[in-house]
PDB file of C-alpha atoms in Angstrom:
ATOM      1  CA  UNK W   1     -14.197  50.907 -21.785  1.00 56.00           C
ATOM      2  CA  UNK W   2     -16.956  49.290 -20.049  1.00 57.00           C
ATOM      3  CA  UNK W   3     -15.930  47.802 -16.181  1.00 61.00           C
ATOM      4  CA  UNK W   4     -17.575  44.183 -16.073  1.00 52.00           C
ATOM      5  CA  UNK W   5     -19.018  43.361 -12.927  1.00 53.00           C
ATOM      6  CA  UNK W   6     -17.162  41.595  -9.927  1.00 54.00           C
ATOM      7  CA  UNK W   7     -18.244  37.908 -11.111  1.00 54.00           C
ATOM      8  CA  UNK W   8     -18.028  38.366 -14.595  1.00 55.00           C
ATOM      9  CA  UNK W   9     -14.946  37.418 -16.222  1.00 60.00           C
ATOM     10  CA  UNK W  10     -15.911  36.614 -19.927  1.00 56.00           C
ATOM     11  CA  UNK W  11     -17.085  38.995 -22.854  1.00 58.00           C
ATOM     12  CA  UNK W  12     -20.554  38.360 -24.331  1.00 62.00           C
ATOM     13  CA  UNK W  13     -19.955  35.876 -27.044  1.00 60.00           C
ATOM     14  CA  UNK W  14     -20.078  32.029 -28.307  1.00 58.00           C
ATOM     15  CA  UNK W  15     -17.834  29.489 -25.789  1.00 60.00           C
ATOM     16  CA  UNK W  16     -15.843  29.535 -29.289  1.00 59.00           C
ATOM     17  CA  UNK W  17     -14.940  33.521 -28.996  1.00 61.00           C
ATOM     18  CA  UNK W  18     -14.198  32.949 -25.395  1.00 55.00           C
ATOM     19  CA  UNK W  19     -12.110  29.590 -26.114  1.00 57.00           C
ATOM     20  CA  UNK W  20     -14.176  27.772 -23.325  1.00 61.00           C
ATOM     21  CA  UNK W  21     -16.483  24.391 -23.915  1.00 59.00           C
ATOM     22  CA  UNK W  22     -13.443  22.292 -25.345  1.00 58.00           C
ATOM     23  CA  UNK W  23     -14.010  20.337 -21.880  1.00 57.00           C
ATOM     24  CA  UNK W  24     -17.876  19.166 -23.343  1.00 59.00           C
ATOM     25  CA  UNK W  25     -16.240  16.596 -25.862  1.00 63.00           C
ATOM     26  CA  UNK W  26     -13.927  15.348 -23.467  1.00 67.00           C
ATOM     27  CA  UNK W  27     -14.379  12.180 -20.587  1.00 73.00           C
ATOM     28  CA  UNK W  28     -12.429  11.741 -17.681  1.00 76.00           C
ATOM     29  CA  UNK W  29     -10.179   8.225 -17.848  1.00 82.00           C
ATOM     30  CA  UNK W  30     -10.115   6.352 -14.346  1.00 83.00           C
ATOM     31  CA  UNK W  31      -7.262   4.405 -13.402  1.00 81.00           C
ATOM     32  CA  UNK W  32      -7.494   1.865 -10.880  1.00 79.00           C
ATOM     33  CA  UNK W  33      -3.667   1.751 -10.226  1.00 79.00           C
ATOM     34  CA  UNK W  34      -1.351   0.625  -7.515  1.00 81.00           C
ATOM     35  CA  UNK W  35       0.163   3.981  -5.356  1.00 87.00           C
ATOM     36  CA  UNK W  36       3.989   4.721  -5.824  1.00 91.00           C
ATOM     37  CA  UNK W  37       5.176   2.789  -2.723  1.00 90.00           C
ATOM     38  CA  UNK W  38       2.884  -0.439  -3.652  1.00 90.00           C
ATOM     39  CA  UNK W  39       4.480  -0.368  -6.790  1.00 89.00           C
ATOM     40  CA  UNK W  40       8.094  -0.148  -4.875  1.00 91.00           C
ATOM     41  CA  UNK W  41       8.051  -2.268  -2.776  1.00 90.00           C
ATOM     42  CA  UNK W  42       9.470  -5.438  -3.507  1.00 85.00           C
ATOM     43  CA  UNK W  43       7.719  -7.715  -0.964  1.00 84.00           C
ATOM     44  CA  UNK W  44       4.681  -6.645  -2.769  1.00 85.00           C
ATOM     45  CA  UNK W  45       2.970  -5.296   0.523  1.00 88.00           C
ATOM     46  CA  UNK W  46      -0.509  -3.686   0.249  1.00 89.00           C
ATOM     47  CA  UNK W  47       1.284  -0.666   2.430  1.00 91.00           C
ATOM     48  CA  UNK W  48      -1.620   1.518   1.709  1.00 89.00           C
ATOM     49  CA  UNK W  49      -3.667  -1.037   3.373  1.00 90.00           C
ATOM     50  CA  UNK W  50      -2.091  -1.834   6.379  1.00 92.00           C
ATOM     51  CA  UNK W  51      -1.007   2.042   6.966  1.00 91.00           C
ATOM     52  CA  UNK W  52      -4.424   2.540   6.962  1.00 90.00           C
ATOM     53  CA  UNK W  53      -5.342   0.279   9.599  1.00 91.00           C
ATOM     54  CA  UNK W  54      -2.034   1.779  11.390  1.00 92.00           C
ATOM     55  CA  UNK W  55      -3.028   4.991  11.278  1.00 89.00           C
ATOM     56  CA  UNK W  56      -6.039   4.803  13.639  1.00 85.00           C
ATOM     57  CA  UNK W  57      -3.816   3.995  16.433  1.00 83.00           C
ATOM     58  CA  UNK W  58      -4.681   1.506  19.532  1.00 85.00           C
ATOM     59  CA  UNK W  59      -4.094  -2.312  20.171  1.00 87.00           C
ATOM     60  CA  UNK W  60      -7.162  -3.426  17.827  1.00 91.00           C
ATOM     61  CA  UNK W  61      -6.027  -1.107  14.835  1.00 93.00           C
ATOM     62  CA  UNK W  62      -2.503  -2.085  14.734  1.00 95.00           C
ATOM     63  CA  UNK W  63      -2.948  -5.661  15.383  1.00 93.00           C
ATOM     64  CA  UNK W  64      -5.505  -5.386  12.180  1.00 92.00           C
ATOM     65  CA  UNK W  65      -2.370  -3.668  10.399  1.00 93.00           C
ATOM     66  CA  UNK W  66      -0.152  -6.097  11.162  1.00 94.00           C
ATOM     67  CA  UNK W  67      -2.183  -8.951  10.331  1.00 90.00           C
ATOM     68  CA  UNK W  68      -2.856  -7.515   6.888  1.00 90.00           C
ATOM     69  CA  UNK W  69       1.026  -7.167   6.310  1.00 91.00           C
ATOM     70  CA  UNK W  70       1.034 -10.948   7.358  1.00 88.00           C
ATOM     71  CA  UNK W  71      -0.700 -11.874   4.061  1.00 84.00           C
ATOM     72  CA  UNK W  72       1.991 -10.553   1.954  1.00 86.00           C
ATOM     73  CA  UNK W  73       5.139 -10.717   4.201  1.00 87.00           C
ATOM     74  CA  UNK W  74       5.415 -13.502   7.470  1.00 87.00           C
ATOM     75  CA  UNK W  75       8.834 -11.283   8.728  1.00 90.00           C
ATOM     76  CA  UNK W  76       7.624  -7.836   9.857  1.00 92.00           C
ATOM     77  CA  UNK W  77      10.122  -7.303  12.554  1.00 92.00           C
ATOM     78  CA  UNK W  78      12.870  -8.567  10.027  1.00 91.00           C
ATOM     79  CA  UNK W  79      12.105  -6.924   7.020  1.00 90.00           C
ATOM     80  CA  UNK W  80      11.578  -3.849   9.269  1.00 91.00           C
ATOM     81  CA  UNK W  81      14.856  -3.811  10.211  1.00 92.00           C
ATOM     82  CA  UNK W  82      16.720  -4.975   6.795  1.00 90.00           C
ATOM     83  CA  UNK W  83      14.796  -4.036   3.651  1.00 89.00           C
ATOM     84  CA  UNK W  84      16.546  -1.269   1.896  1.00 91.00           C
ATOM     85  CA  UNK W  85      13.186   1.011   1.931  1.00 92.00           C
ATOM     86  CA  UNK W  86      12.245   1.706  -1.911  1.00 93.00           C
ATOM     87  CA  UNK W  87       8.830   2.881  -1.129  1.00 92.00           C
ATOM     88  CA  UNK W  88       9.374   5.675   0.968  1.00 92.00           C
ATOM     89  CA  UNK W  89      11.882   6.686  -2.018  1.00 91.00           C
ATOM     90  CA  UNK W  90       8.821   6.502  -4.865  1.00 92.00           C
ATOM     91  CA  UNK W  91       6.172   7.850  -1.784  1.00 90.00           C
ATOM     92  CA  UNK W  92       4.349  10.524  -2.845  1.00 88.00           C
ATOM     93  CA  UNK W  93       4.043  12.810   0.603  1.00 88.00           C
ATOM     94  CA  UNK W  94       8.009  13.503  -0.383  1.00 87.00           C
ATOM     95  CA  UNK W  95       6.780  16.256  -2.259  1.00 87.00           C
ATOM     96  CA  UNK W  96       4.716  18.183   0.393  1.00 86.00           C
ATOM     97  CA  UNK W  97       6.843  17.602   2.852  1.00 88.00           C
ATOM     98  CA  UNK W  98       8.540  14.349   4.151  1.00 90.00           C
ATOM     99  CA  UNK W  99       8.311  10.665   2.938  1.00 90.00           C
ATOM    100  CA  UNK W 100       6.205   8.092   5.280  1.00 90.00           C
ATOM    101  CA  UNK W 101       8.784   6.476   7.439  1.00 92.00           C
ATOM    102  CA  UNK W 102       6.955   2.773   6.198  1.00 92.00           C
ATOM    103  CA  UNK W 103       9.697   1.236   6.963  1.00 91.00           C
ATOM    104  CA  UNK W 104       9.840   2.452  10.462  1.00 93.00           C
ATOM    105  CA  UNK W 105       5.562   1.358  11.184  1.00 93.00           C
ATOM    106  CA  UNK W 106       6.660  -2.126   9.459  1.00 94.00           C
ATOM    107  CA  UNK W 107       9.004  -2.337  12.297  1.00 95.00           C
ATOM    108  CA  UNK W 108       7.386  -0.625  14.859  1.00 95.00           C
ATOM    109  CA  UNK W 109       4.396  -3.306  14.239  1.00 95.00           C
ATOM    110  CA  UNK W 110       6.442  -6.741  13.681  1.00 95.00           C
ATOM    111  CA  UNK W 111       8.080  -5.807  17.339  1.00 96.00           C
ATOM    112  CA  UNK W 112       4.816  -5.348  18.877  1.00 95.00           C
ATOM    113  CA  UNK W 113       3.494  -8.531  17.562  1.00 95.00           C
ATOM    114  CA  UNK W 114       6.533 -10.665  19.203  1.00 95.00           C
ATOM    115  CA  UNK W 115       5.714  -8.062  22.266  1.00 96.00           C
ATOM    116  CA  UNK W 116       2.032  -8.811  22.482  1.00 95.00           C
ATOM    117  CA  UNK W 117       2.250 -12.794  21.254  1.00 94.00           C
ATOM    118  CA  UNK W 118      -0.483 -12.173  18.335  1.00 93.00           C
ATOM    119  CA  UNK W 119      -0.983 -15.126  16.630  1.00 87.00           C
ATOM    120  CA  UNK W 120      -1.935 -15.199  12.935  1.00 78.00           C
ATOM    121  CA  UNK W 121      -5.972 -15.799  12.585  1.00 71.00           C
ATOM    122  CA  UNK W 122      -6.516 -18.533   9.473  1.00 68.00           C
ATOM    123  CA  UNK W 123      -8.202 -16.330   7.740  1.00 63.00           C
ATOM    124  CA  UNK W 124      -6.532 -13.263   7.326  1.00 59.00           C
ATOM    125  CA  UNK W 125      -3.900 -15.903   5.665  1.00 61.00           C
ATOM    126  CA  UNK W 126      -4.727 -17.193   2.286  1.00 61.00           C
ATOM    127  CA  UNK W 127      -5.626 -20.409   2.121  1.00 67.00           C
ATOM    128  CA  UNK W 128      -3.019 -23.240   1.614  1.00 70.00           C
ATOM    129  CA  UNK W 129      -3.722 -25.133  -2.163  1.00 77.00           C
ATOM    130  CA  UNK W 130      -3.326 -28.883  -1.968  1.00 82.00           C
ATOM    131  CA  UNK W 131      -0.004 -30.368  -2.222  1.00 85.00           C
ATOM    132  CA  UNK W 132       0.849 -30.635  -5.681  1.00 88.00           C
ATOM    133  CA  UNK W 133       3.783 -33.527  -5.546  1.00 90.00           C
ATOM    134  CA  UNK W 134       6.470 -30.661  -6.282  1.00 92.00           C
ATOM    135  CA  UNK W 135       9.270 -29.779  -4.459  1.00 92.00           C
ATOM    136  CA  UNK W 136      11.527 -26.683  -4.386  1.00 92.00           C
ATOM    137  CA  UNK W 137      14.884 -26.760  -2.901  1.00 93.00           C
ATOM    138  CA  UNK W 138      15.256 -22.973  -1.383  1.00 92.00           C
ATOM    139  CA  UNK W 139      18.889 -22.165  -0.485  1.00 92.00           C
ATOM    140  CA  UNK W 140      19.030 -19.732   1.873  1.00 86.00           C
ATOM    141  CA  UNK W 141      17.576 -19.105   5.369  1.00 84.00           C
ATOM    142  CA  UNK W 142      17.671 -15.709   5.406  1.00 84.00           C
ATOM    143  CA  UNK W 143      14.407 -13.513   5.240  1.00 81.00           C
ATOM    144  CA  UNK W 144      14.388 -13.878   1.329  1.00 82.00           C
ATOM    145  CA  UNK W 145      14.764 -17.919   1.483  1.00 88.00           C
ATOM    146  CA  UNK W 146      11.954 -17.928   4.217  1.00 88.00           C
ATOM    147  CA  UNK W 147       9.352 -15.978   2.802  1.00 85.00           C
ATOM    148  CA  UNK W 148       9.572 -18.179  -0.331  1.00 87.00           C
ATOM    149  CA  UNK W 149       9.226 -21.311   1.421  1.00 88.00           C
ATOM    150  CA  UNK W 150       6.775 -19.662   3.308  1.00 85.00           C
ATOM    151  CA  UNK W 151       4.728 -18.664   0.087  1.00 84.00           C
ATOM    152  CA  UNK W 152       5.790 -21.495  -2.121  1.00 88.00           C
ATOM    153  CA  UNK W 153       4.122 -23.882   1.177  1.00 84.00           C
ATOM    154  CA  UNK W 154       0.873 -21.963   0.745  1.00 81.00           C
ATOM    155  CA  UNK W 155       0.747 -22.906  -2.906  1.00 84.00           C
ATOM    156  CA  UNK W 156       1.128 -26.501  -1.579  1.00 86.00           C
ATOM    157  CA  UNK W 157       4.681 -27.065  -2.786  1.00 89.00           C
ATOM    158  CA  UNK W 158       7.278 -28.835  -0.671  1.00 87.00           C
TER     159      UNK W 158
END
């Protein structure tokens, strides 16, 4: 039997006799899909966005984080505190090691907002349609009830 040298791992043949080359006919799909906790979450929060701007650390960074979170969600502090935390369930670092505590840096950045007095730029907000001459009755003042009206205001609905 003849030893093959150190790099060589294939006998002297076609890519059919050595059962390679399948790969030639076949393209890569992208997907351009939300990540697990995104998809979870059911604020709809860009979490990969603001975590992002979280994860730098500093006053600038987490005031950017926080400010993208106000886009989806005006109750940081709140929803920090109540929301039953489906994301960090679906979150994928759960299988290396430990799921993101999201929840937690939600909090964590809604309390230094009341802390720090940042107020909300215009712009990072989207902008509010013109009324429309409909009106919504929202029962309920609890963060649910709030966020609607808060949303449903933006749309330009009483």
């Amino acid at each position: 039997m003849m030893r093959k040298p150190f790099a060589i791992t294939l006998d002297v043949g076609s890519s059919r006799a050595n059962h390679t080359g399948a790969w030639r006919t076949e393209r890569p799909v992208y997907l351009d899909s939300l990540p697990p906790c995104n998809n979870a979450c059911p604020a709809g929060e860009n979490i990969q966005q603001w975590l992002y701007h979280a994860e730098d650390g500093g006053p600038e960074s987490y005031q950017a984080a926080w400010q993208q979170i106000m886009a989806d969600n005006p109750f940081p502090a709140v929803m920090g505190r109540v929301c039953y935390r489906p994301c960090e369930t679906a979150c994928n670092r759960a299988q290396l090691d430990s799921a993101v505590g999201i929840n937690s840096v939600e909090r964590f950045l809604g309390d230094e907002a009341l802390r720090q007095d940042w107020q909300v730029p215009v712009a990072v907000l989207p902008k509010t349609r013109q009324p429309t001459g409909k009106r919504v009755l929202v029962v309920g003042a609890g963060p649910s009830g709030l966020s609607a009206a808060y949303h449903l205001t933006r749309l330009g609905i009483r």
